[in-house]
XYZ file of C-alpha atoms in Angstrom:
652
model
C -5.320 -35.158 18.865
C -3.682 -31.877 19.866
C -0.611 -32.068 22.114
C -1.566 -29.785 25.009
C 1.928 -29.776 26.500
C 3.273 -27.450 23.827
C 0.783 -24.813 25.003
C 1.424 -25.142 28.703
C 3.096 -21.741 28.906
C 0.247 -19.931 27.128
C -3.114 -19.971 28.930
C -5.006 -18.622 25.902
C -3.592 -21.288 23.555
C -4.295 -24.008 26.067
C -7.871 -22.918 26.569
C -8.459 -22.878 22.800
C -6.773 -26.266 22.336
C -8.994 -27.784 25.013
C -12.086 -25.948 23.801
C -12.454 -24.704 27.349
C -14.667 -21.737 26.671
C -15.210 -20.878 30.331
C -11.445 -20.673 30.920
C -10.987 -18.561 27.783
C -13.727 -16.116 28.850
C -12.170 -15.943 32.312
C -8.724 -15.128 30.793
C -10.297 -12.406 28.651
C -12.234 -10.932 31.583
C -9.060 -10.308 33.554
C -7.483 -8.258 30.766
C -7.725 -4.438 30.566
C -10.518 -3.076 28.483
C -9.620 -1.825 25.024
C -10.194 1.919 24.689
C -13.098 2.657 22.374
C -13.276 5.346 19.718
C -13.698 8.775 21.311
C -12.328 7.804 24.749
C -8.717 8.862 24.049
C -8.184 12.612 23.523
C -4.665 13.485 24.688
C -1.173 12.209 24.045
C -0.881 10.958 27.634
C -4.163 9.034 27.317
C -2.957 7.682 23.949
C 0.264 6.344 25.472
C -1.652 4.794 28.359
C -4.084 3.176 25.964
C -1.189 1.716 23.945
C 0.247 0.187 27.145
C -3.114 -1.434 27.815
C -3.337 -2.688 24.221
C 0.131 -4.204 24.516
C -0.880 -5.955 27.732
C -3.936 -7.466 26.007
C -1.863 -8.518 22.981
C 0.767 -10.189 25.178
C -1.903 -12.659 26.282
C -4.198 -13.214 23.304
C -1.775 -12.577 20.422
C 1.355 -14.398 21.586
C 3.057 -16.553 19.015
C 5.784 -18.345 21.015
C 4.356 -21.753 20.109
C 5.050 -24.272 17.324
C 4.080 -22.822 13.970
C 4.021 -19.342 15.433
C 0.255 -19.529 15.621
C -1.741 -16.998 17.634
C -4.669 -18.405 19.633
C -6.850 -17.166 16.797
C -4.835 -19.143 14.259
C -5.293 -22.195 16.489
C -9.042 -21.658 16.627
C -9.145 -21.471 12.820
C -7.110 -24.671 12.477
C -9.353 -26.470 14.992
C -12.442 -25.092 13.214
C -13.696 -23.520 16.434
C -15.939 -20.469 15.800
C -16.809 -20.048 19.519
C -13.185 -19.474 20.504
C -12.739 -17.210 17.499
C -15.669 -15.085 18.583
C -14.360 -14.752 22.146
C -10.896 -13.765 20.950
C -12.063 -11.248 18.328
C -14.473 -9.687 20.850
C -11.442 -9.199 23.172
C -9.537 -7.391 20.414
C -7.317 -10.142 18.924
C -5.059 -9.053 16.098
C -6.292 -11.180 13.223
C -3.569 -9.888 10.837
C -0.550 -11.414 12.607
C 1.160 -14.092 10.520
C 2.085 -17.639 11.352
C 5.407 -19.130 10.308
C 4.102 -19.652 6.770
C 3.260 -15.989 6.444
C -0.548 -16.211 6.521
C -2.977 -14.366 8.762
C -5.814 -16.041 10.644
C -8.290 -14.539 8.195
C -6.399 -15.902 5.205
C -6.212 -19.295 6.827
C -9.944 -19.279 7.423
C -10.671 -18.398 3.809
C -8.248 -20.958 2.403
C -9.716 -23.667 4.683
C -13.236 -22.683 3.662
C -14.170 -21.813 7.199
C -16.687 -19.165 6.194
C -18.306 -18.870 9.599
C -14.955 -18.069 11.249
C -13.993 -15.737 8.353
C -17.274 -13.836 8.868
C -16.571 -13.572 12.613
C -13.229 -11.975 11.917
C -14.557 -9.754 9.126
C -17.378 -8.610 11.424
C -14.948 -7.367 14.073
C -11.914 -6.061 12.217
C -13.452 -2.816 10.979
C -14.480 -1.514 14.474
C -11.192 -2.790 15.915
C -9.175 -0.955 13.263
C -11.111 2.244 13.817
C -10.617 2.039 17.609
C -6.900 1.496 17.081
C -6.713 4.536 14.829
C -8.614 6.696 17.268
C -6.467 5.796 20.247
C -3.291 6.521 18.293
C -4.469 9.753 16.727
C -3.515 12.079 19.647
C -0.023 10.631 19.611
C 0.310 11.011 15.840
C -0.901 14.610 16.013
C 1.430 15.470 18.896
C 4.449 13.837 17.103
C 3.723 15.720 13.895
C 3.466 19.010 15.749
C 7.002 18.599 17.116
C 8.477 18.234 13.629
C 9.532 21.490 11.940
C 7.178 22.902 9.352
C 8.348 22.399 5.761
C 7.634 22.219 2.051
C 9.184 19.346 0.186
C 9.256 17.888 -3.337
C 9.847 14.244 -4.130
C 10.204 13.198 -7.782
C 9.527 9.757 -9.219
C 10.740 8.843 -12.670
C 12.145 5.899 -14.604
C 15.442 5.575 -16.392
C 17.009 2.880 -18.539
C 20.537 2.232 -19.792
C 19.308 0.626 -23.009
C 15.894 2.226 -23.679
C 16.398 5.955 -24.401
C 12.650 6.559 -24.957
C 11.577 5.236 -21.485
C 10.633 8.748 -20.380
C 7.863 8.869 -23.040
C 5.980 5.863 -21.703
C 6.946 5.433 -18.080
C 5.036 7.218 -15.326
C 6.685 10.135 -13.523
C 5.505 12.728 -11.124
C 6.590 15.299 -8.515
C 4.901 14.925 -5.188
C 4.549 18.217 -3.357
C 4.247 17.927 0.432
C 3.431 20.658 2.927
C 3.640 20.064 6.659
C 2.471 22.726 9.115
C 1.671 22.036 12.752
C -0.057 18.669 12.703
C -1.505 19.192 9.235
C -0.102 17.466 6.148
C -0.852 18.045 2.495
C 0.371 16.026 -0.509
C -0.274 16.977 -4.123
C 0.219 14.451 -6.863
C -0.919 13.705 -10.410
C 0.091 10.055 -10.520
C -2.580 7.714 -9.176
C -0.917 4.431 -10.046
C 0.672 2.125 -12.558
C -0.586 -0.566 -14.874
C 2.578 -2.042 -16.236
C 3.962 1.162 -17.675
C 0.546 2.708 -18.386
C 0.124 5.972 -16.551
C -2.970 6.424 -14.425
C -3.280 10.165 -13.951
C -5.436 11.703 -11.263
C -4.876 15.274 -10.169
C -5.559 15.043 -6.478
C -4.597 16.348 -3.067
C -4.555 14.483 0.245
C -5.190 16.616 3.269
C -4.580 15.263 6.778
C -6.009 17.816 9.192
C -4.595 16.966 12.560
C -5.929 20.212 13.984
C -9.352 20.010 12.328
C -10.739 22.639 9.977
C -13.398 25.336 10.014
C -14.116 27.463 6.991
C -14.592 31.227 7.330
C -18.252 30.991 6.450
C -18.790 28.179 8.944
C -20.200 25.780 6.325
C -17.342 23.289 6.630
C -16.272 21.936 10.054
C -13.972 18.913 10.212
C -12.874 17.066 13.312
C -9.156 16.785 14.243
C -7.541 13.888 12.415
C -9.733 14.173 9.328
C -8.340 12.865 6.092
C -9.896 14.266 2.890
C -9.135 13.849 -0.787
C -9.563 16.682 -3.293
C -10.093 15.591 -6.918
C -9.220 18.778 -8.869
C -10.447 17.680 -12.302
C -13.898 16.884 -10.938
C -13.747 19.598 -8.301
C -14.953 17.119 -5.694
C -14.021 16.464 -2.034
C -14.398 13.121 -0.265
C -13.906 12.298 3.389
C -11.609 9.231 3.299
C -12.667 8.182 6.801
C -16.395 8.664 6.427
C -18.272 5.816 8.053
C -15.038 4.117 9.100
C -16.247 3.467 12.622
C -19.596 2.009 11.576
C -20.408 -1.610 12.304
C -20.669 -3.440 8.921
C -23.994 -5.074 8.129
C -24.238 -8.839 7.790
C -24.707 -8.337 4.083
C -21.437 -6.390 3.803
C -19.605 -8.988 5.859
C -20.914 -11.841 3.704
C -20.019 -9.962 0.539
C -16.509 -9.278 1.818
C -15.891 -12.939 2.629
C -17.362 -14.003 -0.714
C -14.931 -11.698 -2.516
C -11.998 -13.169 -0.667
C -13.085 -16.671 -1.607
C -13.339 -15.877 -5.349
C -9.625 -15.430 -5.916
C -6.435 -17.025 -4.765
C -4.388 -15.549 -1.934
C -1.315 -13.508 -2.810
C 1.097 -11.979 -0.307
C 3.715 -9.654 -1.797
C 6.350 -8.330 0.523
C 9.826 -6.892 0.704
C 12.457 -8.101 3.190
C 15.234 -5.748 4.265
C 16.126 -7.513 7.482
C 19.451 -8.755 6.015
C 20.177 -5.588 4.027
C 23.783 -4.411 3.897
C 25.210 -1.194 2.512
C 28.378 -1.230 0.381
C 29.802 2.113 -0.726
C 30.616 2.938 -4.359
C 34.252 3.680 -5.037
C 35.679 5.961 -7.684
C 38.757 5.272 -9.790
C 40.930 6.434 -6.871
C 39.328 3.833 -4.627
C 37.720 6.578 -2.665
C 34.053 6.710 -1.674
C 32.017 8.174 -4.532
C 30.073 11.349 -3.838
C 27.508 13.233 -5.889
C 25.412 16.363 -5.494
C 21.679 15.650 -5.175
C 19.852 18.934 -5.109
C 21.643 21.027 -2.503
C 23.108 18.091 -0.646
C 26.423 16.275 -1.048
C 25.731 12.510 -0.820
C 27.726 9.306 -0.756
C 26.532 6.491 -3.051
C 25.861 3.003 -1.717
C 24.573 -0.338 -2.997
C 22.093 -2.060 -0.760
C 22.610 -5.796 -0.876
C 20.508 -8.735 0.325
C 17.123 -7.112 -0.310
C 14.466 -9.640 -1.288
C 11.039 -9.095 -2.818
C 8.706 -12.060 -2.769
C 5.200 -12.965 -3.940
C 3.709 -15.936 -2.103
C 0.545 -17.452 -3.575
C -1.885 -19.911 -2.131
C -4.702 -21.776 -3.808
C -8.226 -21.105 -2.429
C -10.469 -24.144 -3.016
C -13.298 -23.269 -5.416
C -11.769 -19.920 -6.421
C -11.316 -18.855 -10.003
C -8.040 -19.921 -11.555
C -5.672 -17.226 -12.595
C -6.484 -17.907 -16.251
C -10.169 -17.342 -15.605
C -9.471 -14.175 -13.688
C -7.187 -12.829 -16.378
C -9.753 -13.683 -18.978
C -12.382 -11.634 -17.195
C -9.871 -8.799 -16.876
C -9.054 -8.923 -20.600
C -12.789 -8.875 -21.456
C -13.313 -5.797 -19.311
C -10.390 -4.038 -20.955
C -11.713 -4.933 -24.420
C -15.239 -3.923 -23.485
C -14.018 -0.557 -22.232
C -12.285 0.025 -25.504
C -8.767 -0.225 -24.140
C -6.139 -1.013 -26.726
C -3.432 -3.468 -25.650
C -1.032 -1.764 -28.036
C -1.254 1.515 -26.157
C 2.379 2.368 -27.020
C 1.915 2.204 -30.773
C 1.093 5.911 -31.012
C 4.242 6.983 -29.187
C 6.806 4.355 -30.145
C 8.203 3.234 -33.449
C 8.238 -0.488 -34.308
C 11.882 -0.751 -33.431
C 11.391 0.999 -30.086
C 8.465 -1.282 -29.298
C 10.699 -4.289 -29.988
C 13.329 -2.842 -27.585
C 10.712 -2.430 -24.868
C 9.295 -5.933 -25.288
C 12.782 -7.370 -25.185
C 13.602 -5.516 -21.964
C 10.409 -6.641 -20.292
C 10.993 -10.262 -21.374
C 14.446 -10.059 -19.868
C 12.935 -9.019 -16.588
C 10.296 -11.699 -16.631
C 12.313 -14.641 -17.974
C 11.945 -17.983 -16.308
C 14.684 -19.468 -14.180
C 17.293 -17.759 -12.057
C 19.213 -14.842 -13.424
C 21.477 -12.214 -11.976
C 22.357 -8.805 -13.228
C 25.175 -7.240 -11.262
C 24.884 -3.824 -12.835
C 21.171 -3.344 -12.184
C 20.908 -5.539 -9.138
C 18.078 -7.938 -10.068
C 18.193 -11.573 -8.977
C 15.364 -14.055 -9.557
C 14.514 -17.314 -7.848
C 11.447 -19.412 -7.330
C 10.462 -21.841 -4.597
C 9.218 -25.259 -5.694
C 5.538 -25.915 -5.688
C 2.790 -25.794 -8.241
C 2.738 -22.236 -9.540
C -0.818 -21.201 -10.090
C -0.134 -18.402 -12.481
C 3.297 -17.641 -11.034
C 4.593 -16.584 -14.437
C 2.054 -13.828 -14.326
C 3.145 -12.912 -10.814
C 6.644 -12.387 -12.171
C 5.420 -9.716 -14.509
C 3.858 -7.926 -11.593
C 6.270 -8.741 -8.789
C 6.683 -5.080 -8.043
C 2.936 -4.671 -7.685
C 2.423 -2.412 -10.713
C 0.700 -4.766 -13.075
C -3.074 -4.591 -13.166
C -3.585 -8.314 -13.577
C -1.290 -9.126 -10.723
C -2.776 -6.599 -8.391
C -6.303 -7.649 -9.274
C -5.398 -11.181 -8.191
C -4.710 -10.039 -4.713
C -8.010 -10.880 -3.165
C -6.428 -10.184 0.176
C -5.132 -6.744 -0.829
C -6.809 -3.854 0.970
C -6.979 -1.806 -2.242
C -9.333 -4.438 -3.671
C -11.492 -4.554 -0.564
C -14.387 -2.148 -0.447
C -14.743 -2.200 3.350
C -11.051 -2.015 4.159
C -10.391 0.819 1.713
C -11.530 3.128 4.459
C -8.552 2.104 6.525
C -5.907 2.007 3.820
C -4.916 5.573 4.719
C -4.457 5.126 8.436
C -1.013 5.558 9.968
C 0.934 2.570 11.227
C 2.106 1.960 14.748
C 5.608 3.293 14.381
C 8.764 3.383 12.404
C 10.330 0.213 13.782
C 9.035 -2.054 11.032
C 11.681 -4.356 9.630
C 9.545 -4.736 6.511
C 5.944 -4.826 5.441
C 3.734 -7.403 3.814
C 0.955 -5.803 1.822
C -2.119 -7.726 2.714
C -5.239 -6.926 4.714
C -3.093 -6.239 7.776
C -2.086 -2.961 6.275
C -5.532 -1.657 7.193
C -4.591 -1.719 10.833
C -0.860 -1.292 10.487
C 0.088 -3.969 13.027
C 3.680 -4.540 14.072
C 4.723 -7.161 11.571
C 7.828 -9.212 12.207
C 9.152 -9.764 8.747
C 12.124 -11.557 10.146
C 9.727 -14.121 11.595
C 7.930 -14.350 8.283
C 11.251 -14.873 6.515
C 12.251 -17.624 8.920
C 8.892 -19.212 8.429
C 9.378 -19.124 4.672
C 12.849 -20.628 4.957
C 11.492 -23.392 7.185
C 8.699 -24.036 4.750
C 11.153 -24.290 1.882
C 13.287 -26.760 3.828
C 10.247 -28.872 4.603
C 9.336 -28.950 0.955
C 12.771 -30.089 -0.029
C 12.862 -32.824 2.598
C 9.403 -34.222 2.128
C 9.057 -33.700 -1.596
C 5.708 -32.852 -3.152
C 2.979 -32.619 -0.501
C -0.573 -31.390 -0.464
C 0.713 -28.041 0.825
C 3.260 -27.843 -1.959
C 0.553 -28.264 -4.566
C -1.397 -25.305 -3.247
C 1.338 -22.881 -2.268
C 4.190 -21.353 -4.241
C 6.567 -18.470 -3.665
C 8.407 -16.357 -6.188
C 11.350 -14.316 -4.985
C 13.423 -11.602 -6.641
C 16.580 -10.205 -5.169
C 17.119 -6.469 -5.484
C 20.144 -4.211 -5.347
C 18.850 -0.731 -4.806
C 21.262 2.215 -4.890
C 21.070 4.889 -2.170
C 22.519 8.410 -2.020
C 23.044 9.197 1.651
C 23.785 12.575 3.151
C 24.180 13.826 6.721
C 23.052 17.321 5.732
C 19.320 16.755 4.993
C 17.220 18.810 7.384
C 14.876 15.887 8.299
C 15.804 12.671 10.026
C 14.501 9.378 8.667
C 12.541 8.766 11.883
C 10.845 12.121 11.462
C 9.815 11.468 7.876
C 8.489 7.920 8.278
C 5.381 8.855 10.295
C 4.489 11.405 7.636
C 4.973 8.894 4.786
C 2.805 6.484 6.729
C -0.233 8.590 6.059
C 0.331 8.167 2.299
C 2.088 4.832 2.127
C -0.950 2.614 1.729
C -2.611 4.894 -0.786
C 0.397 5.469 -3.054
C 2.477 2.466 -4.062
C 5.593 4.464 -4.834
C 5.601 6.055 -1.414
C 5.003 2.576 0.122
C 8.064 1.116 -1.576
C 10.133 4.071 -0.519
C 8.965 3.689 3.068
C 9.948 -0.017 3.088
C 13.480 0.750 2.094
C 13.737 3.461 4.720
C 12.924 0.938 7.453
C 16.359 -0.666 7.053
C 19.143 0.455 9.327
C 21.032 3.302 7.667
C 24.315 4.796 8.913
C 23.597 7.018 11.925
C 22.743 10.592 11.031
C 22.287 9.975 7.300
C 19.256 10.461 5.047
C 18.609 8.866 1.608
C 18.055 11.911 -0.611
C 17.928 9.675 -3.676
C 16.998 5.973 -4.135
C 17.224 3.891 -7.333
C 15.048 0.766 -7.300
C 15.455 -1.832 -10.084
C 12.240 -2.871 -11.806
C 13.639 -5.202 -14.445
C 17.364 -5.686 -15.291
C 17.461 -2.648 -17.599
C 14.924 -0.319 -16.011
C 14.817 1.298 -12.601
C 12.781 3.949 -10.835
C 14.479 6.895 -9.246
C 13.010 8.579 -6.162
C 14.651 11.895 -5.387
C 14.127 14.457 -2.649
C 14.693 17.491 -4.871
C 13.678 20.286 -2.530
C 13.238 21.047 1.124
C 12.295 24.445 2.537
C 11.262 25.349 6.069
C 7.899 27.134 6.176
C 7.305 30.350 8.037
C 5.042 30.156 11.097
C 1.402 29.679 10.316
C 0.329 33.072 11.624
C 2.478 34.719 8.949
C 0.659 33.029 6.075
C -1.179 35.616 4.026
C -4.431 33.852 3.144
C -6.135 35.638 0.230
C -9.176 37.673 1.167
C -11.190 36.504 -1.801
C -12.406 33.031 -2.533
C -10.143 30.599 -4.395
C -12.249 31.055 -7.534
C -11.848 34.835 -7.418
C -8.193 34.422 -6.673
C -7.836 32.272 -9.771
C -9.586 34.912 -11.888
C -7.274 37.579 -10.523
C -4.226 35.483 -11.292
C -5.404 34.895 -14.867
C -5.154 38.621 -15.522
C -1.413 38.503 -14.904
C 1.110 37.813 -17.589
C 0.942 34.596 -19.581
C 3.969 33.268 -17.727
C 2.170 33.240 -14.398
C 0.639 30.043 -13.038
C -2.999 29.924 -11.962
C -4.041 28.943 -8.468
C -5.823 25.863 -9.711
C -2.716 24.793 -11.688
C -0.684 25.045 -8.514
C -3.319 23.024 -6.708
C -3.090 20.268 -9.273
C 0.692 20.045 -9.271
C 2.997 19.538 -12.205
C 2.859 16.558 -14.476
C 6.154 15.053 -13.650
C 8.041 18.326 -13.828
C 9.538 20.434 -11.103
C 8.432 23.933 -10.262
C 11.011 26.608 -10.194
C 12.254 27.917 -6.902
C 10.582 31.291 -7.466
C 7.230 29.722 -8.360
C 7.052 27.421 -5.376
C 8.236 30.125 -3.018
C 5.686 32.572 -4.366
C 2.767 30.252 -3.886
C 3.854 29.095 -0.460
C 3.826 32.721 0.533
C 0.594 33.766 -1.112
C -1.775 30.899 -0.445
C -2.532 28.849 2.623
C -1.884 25.280 1.386
C -4.503 23.910 3.790
C -7.325 26.109 2.485
C -10.236 23.945 1.171
C -11.690 25.455 -2.042
C -15.231 26.707 -1.501
C -16.307 25.887 -5.037
C -15.631 22.144 -4.690
C -18.528 19.709 -4.147
C -18.588 17.277 -1.248
C -19.279 13.653 -2.279
C -20.472 11.326 0.472
C -20.137 7.583 0.868
C -23.626 6.835 -0.543
C -22.823 8.681 -3.772
C -19.512 6.807 -4.086
C -21.413 3.534 -3.704
C -23.916 4.556 -6.288
C -21.168 5.434 -8.780
C -19.378 2.180 -8.118
C -22.557 0.193 -8.689
C -23.239 2.081 -11.960
C -19.655 1.425 -13.093
C -20.019 -2.313 -12.400
C -23.326 -2.428 -14.234
C -21.804 -0.627 -17.233
C -18.826 -3.009 -17.260
C -21.115 -6.004 -17.071
C -23.176 -4.688 -19.958
C -20.062 -4.160 -22.063
C -18.893 -7.715 -21.328
C -22.209 -9.104 -22.494
C -22.070 -7.056 -25.659
C -18.505 -8.127 -26.334
C -19.428 -11.767 -25.769
C -22.375 -11.429 -28.128
C -20.211 -9.872 -30.843
C -17.642 -12.637 -30.460
C -20.348 -15.260 -30.720
C -21.723 -13.684 -33.903
C -18.261 -13.531 -35.375
C -17.636 -17.213 -34.620
C -20.974 -18.234 -36.111
C -20.365 -16.146 -39.240
C -16.892 -17.635 -39.669
C -18.243 -21.167 -39.235
C -21.002 -20.609 -41.865
C -18.393 -19.347 -44.341
C -16.314 -22.474 -43.784
C -19.333 -24.667 -44.399
C -20.148 -22.824 -47.678
C -16.590 -23.373 -48.854
């Protein structure tokens, strides 16, 4: 029997607890109406719509109750689909976390409440799109007020004990242009699989001002986000169909996918972060030159990365999931010893030793590289495998994340949308990233601490058997300068556009959310991966762009421009090479300056082919069918091999 007294101060909670649907509908009817897509067109209207949204959230999303449950969480726990439908129709934020760090949708899936999970899944796509549309005018206006610039950010790995790390570890230089409310990012690094490089020459174009080609064949609305794949010469609209109501088949498929794998919630907590300056031999603050900027060096203490896992009844075990993954890799002809062609046997042993050091069981601390490990008690359902992918770059680990937006076909459309603001304490990468809600990581941390205390007091419980949490302490190193032309608060909204598409940018954004000394900017960040390996993120270049009207857009088409450039000396770089970006290297000052002057970076190539959502679905279906066929063939070959081996043993 629910104790109603603890909900006396919250009318929405009380109505849900009592199953008083008439009262709940009456509460919802008195709230302001949520602005729909297309109704907000100016910055003033956007600000007003946000005020209305906050007023709605203050009633139906409040968490000042035991367990920090929203009314939607309570409806899930009470197995009440009627209340869940009323709340979701009113615009409830399903992604907010309770004190244990789980959203209402995750709770519904873990409790096998498929009807409630489908209600939430049916509503969250239109709600996310409406939220994006009402914030878009404010995002565009904010971007316009920031100075126009060209910037380069490099990502590469280094190791104190593995000199050959540069040959196998991924690296890239991200080139970013900002002009008006338009943003362009060129990159060649799509992602990581352990240390396997996933290359993809691509460009992200956020067109806050819209786009119209000279021939009139291409017209894009303001706020469009497109992706240019340069190798395939294809263009996709990342937000195509984002506002469409999902079909019942899509909703059922989405919920079924969530139920097939266990829940994983990786996150990084910087709420307790503290900066300690490096001292030189004179006991003075250590300074270094990073690019053109003089920076002081700091250690960042008390940063915690965690992976929380939760068993979903009836879902595949981690071993089964990994087995399927291994079969797919084998069927696709992938060799597990992918480093054998670039490393000697001795170097391979050094690499394996370093990775084992980073994934060893039990607590360990490395003062020099700033890695600390710990694990909460509870039955670890594949936690040892989580350790190997705690930084989110291991394919097996990321594939586990049934609640990760990158593994969700429907929510992929929203993985590029910008978050609410730059006041995040930290982020948890789960489905909530599709809407970028305001997440209180401090609350989540307190919830985890409380959960840990409960486990220690009560001993093994049913919850303990199904939940586990792995934590790793980090000690990043930051190079801070007061001279960088951009402020952190100015850069964060721009990184938000890329953060959920590019993991390296996402990790950088998380660290930037901590409180840095006033007026400073981190021009370089070193993030430990394992005790002997770290990734370096460096802002290597920043140049203000000339006003847009002074850009000299070439008169000919991009293809003709490329042909003209090819007639120059061999040392010149073609237009298409500039479009693709360098493979981990940095362009010279003269090269980057020349191309910024000669070519409009926001020009869409006319010889590229547009690929719509239906074509992408067709390709995905064909890829799945091919993978399934390969798995069957591999299984058949394995069966024949086993039979042949058994017959030989019988003959002997």
